[in-house]
CSV table of C-alpha atoms in Angstrom, one decimal:
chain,number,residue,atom,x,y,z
A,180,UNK,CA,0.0,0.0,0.0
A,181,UNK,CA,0.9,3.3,-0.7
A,182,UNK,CA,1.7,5.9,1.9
A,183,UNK,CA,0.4,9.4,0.2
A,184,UNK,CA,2.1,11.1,2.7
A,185,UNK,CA,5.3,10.3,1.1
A,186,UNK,CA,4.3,12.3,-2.1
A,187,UNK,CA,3.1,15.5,0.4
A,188,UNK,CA,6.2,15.4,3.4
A,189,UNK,CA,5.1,19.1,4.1
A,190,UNK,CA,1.6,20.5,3.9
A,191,UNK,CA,1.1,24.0,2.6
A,192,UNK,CA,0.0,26.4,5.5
A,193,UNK,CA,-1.1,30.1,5.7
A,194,UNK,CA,2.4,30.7,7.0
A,195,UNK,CA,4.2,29.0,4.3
A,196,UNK,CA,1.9,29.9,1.2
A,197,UNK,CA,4.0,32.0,-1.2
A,198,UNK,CA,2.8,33.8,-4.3
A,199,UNK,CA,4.7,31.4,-6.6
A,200,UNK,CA,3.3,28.7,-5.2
A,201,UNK,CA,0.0,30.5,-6.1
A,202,UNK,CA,1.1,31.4,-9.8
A,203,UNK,CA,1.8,28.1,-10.0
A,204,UNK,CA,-1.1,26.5,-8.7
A,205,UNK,CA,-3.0,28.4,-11.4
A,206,UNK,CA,-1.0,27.9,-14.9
A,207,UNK,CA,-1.8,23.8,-13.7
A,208,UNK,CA,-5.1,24.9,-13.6
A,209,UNK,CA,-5.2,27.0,-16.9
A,210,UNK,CA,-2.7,24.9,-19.0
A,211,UNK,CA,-3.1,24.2,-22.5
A,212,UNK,CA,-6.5,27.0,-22.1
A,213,UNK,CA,-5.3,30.1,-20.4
A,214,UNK,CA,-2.3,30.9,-22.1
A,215,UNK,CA,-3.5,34.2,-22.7
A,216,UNK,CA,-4.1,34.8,-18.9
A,217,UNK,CA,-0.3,33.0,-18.4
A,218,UNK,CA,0.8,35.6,-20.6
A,219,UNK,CA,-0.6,38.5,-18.7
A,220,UNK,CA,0.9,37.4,-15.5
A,221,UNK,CA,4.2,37.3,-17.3
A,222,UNK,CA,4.2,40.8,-18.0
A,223,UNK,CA,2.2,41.8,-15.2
A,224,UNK,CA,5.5,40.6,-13.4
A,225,UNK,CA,7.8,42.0,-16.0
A,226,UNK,CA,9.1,38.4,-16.5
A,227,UNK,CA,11.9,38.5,-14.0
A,228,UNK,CA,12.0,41.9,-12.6
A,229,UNK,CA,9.0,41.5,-10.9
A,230,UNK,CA,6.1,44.2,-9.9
A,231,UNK,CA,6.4,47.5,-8.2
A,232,UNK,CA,5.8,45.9,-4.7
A,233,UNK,CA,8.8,43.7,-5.3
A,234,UNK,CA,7.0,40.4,-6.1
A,235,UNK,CA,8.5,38.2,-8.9
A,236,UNK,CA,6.6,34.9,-8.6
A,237,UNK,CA,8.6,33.9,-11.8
A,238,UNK,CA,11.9,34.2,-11.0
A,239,UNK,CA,14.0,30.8,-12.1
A,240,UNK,CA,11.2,29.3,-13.4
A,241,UNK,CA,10.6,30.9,-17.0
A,242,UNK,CA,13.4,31.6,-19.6
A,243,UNK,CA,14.2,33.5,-22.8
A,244,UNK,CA,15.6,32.4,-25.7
A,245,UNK,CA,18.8,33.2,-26.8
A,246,UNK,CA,18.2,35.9,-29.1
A,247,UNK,CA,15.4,38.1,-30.0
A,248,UNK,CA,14.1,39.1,-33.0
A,249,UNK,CA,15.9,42.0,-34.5
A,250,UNK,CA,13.2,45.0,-33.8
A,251,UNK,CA,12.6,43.4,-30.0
A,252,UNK,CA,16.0,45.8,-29.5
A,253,UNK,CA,16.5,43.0,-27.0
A,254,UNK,CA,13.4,43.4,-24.8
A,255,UNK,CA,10.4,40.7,-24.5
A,256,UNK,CA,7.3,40.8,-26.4
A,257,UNK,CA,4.8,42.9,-24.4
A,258,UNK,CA,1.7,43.1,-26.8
A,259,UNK,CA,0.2,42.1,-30.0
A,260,UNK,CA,1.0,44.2,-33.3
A,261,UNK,CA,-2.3,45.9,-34.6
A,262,UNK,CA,-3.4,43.3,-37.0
A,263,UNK,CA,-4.4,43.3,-40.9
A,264,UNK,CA,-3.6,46.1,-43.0
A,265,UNK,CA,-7.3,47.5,-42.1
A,266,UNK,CA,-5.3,49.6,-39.1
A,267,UNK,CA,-2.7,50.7,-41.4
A,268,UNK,CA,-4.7,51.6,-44.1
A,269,UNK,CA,-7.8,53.7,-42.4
A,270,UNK,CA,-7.1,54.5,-38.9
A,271,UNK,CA,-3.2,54.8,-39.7
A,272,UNK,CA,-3.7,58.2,-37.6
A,273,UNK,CA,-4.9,56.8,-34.4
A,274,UNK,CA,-1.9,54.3,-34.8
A,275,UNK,CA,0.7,57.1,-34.4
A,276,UNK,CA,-0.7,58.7,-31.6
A,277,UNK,CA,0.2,55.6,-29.5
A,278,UNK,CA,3.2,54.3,-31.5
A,279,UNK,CA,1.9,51.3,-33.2
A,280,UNK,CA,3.3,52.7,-36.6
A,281,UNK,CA,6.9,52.0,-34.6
A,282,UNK,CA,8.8,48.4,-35.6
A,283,UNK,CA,9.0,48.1,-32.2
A,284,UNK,CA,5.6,48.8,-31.0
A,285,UNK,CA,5.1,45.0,-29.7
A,286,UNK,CA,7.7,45.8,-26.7
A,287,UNK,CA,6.0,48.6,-25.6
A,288,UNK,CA,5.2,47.6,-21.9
A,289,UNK,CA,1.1,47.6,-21.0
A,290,UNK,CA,-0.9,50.2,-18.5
A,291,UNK,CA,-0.9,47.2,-16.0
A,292,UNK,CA,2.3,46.1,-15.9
A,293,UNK,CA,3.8,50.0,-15.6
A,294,UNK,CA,4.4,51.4,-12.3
């Protein structure tokens, strides 16, 4: 018989509970269907720097590749390109006021993840 203890030697207490034990807990529970959500905690942390507070629930557990793509300038992807040449063609204006016209535009960090 199995002892199921042997699998759990600690249990998780109020005192003990981290926040990347939280994080964690929840990309199990959104794999393979809440990428999108995984994302936003990504940046929401700044990937490694972590938030304003100081919390990086992240750090040591994700990695970057080796090399970015030429326009990142080095930095992560933050955000998606406008899509379709719809934007560029007829609201081409509205694209320039918030820099989406720039190469680099999809490294621009997001209002949450900003101090």
């Amino acid at each position: 018989m199995i002892n199921q203890n042997q699998f759990q030697p600690e249990k998780q207490t109020p005192a003990t509970l981290t926040l990347k034990d939280i994080m964690l807990q929840k990309y199990l529970a959104l794999y393979a269907y809440g990428f999108v959500e995984t994302w936003s905690d990504l940046r929401k942390y700044n990937y490694f720097d972590g938030d304003s507070k100081g919390n990086n629930p992240y750090l040591g557990t994700f990695f970057f590749p080796a090399s970015f793509y030429a326009d990142n300038g080095g930095k992560p992807i933050q955000r998606y390109r406008p899509r379709y040449n719809s934007e560029y063609i007829w609201n081409l204006e509205a694209l320039k006021k918030i820099g989406g016209d720039q190469p680099n535009y999809h490294t621009f960090k997001m209002w949450f993840s900003q101090p």
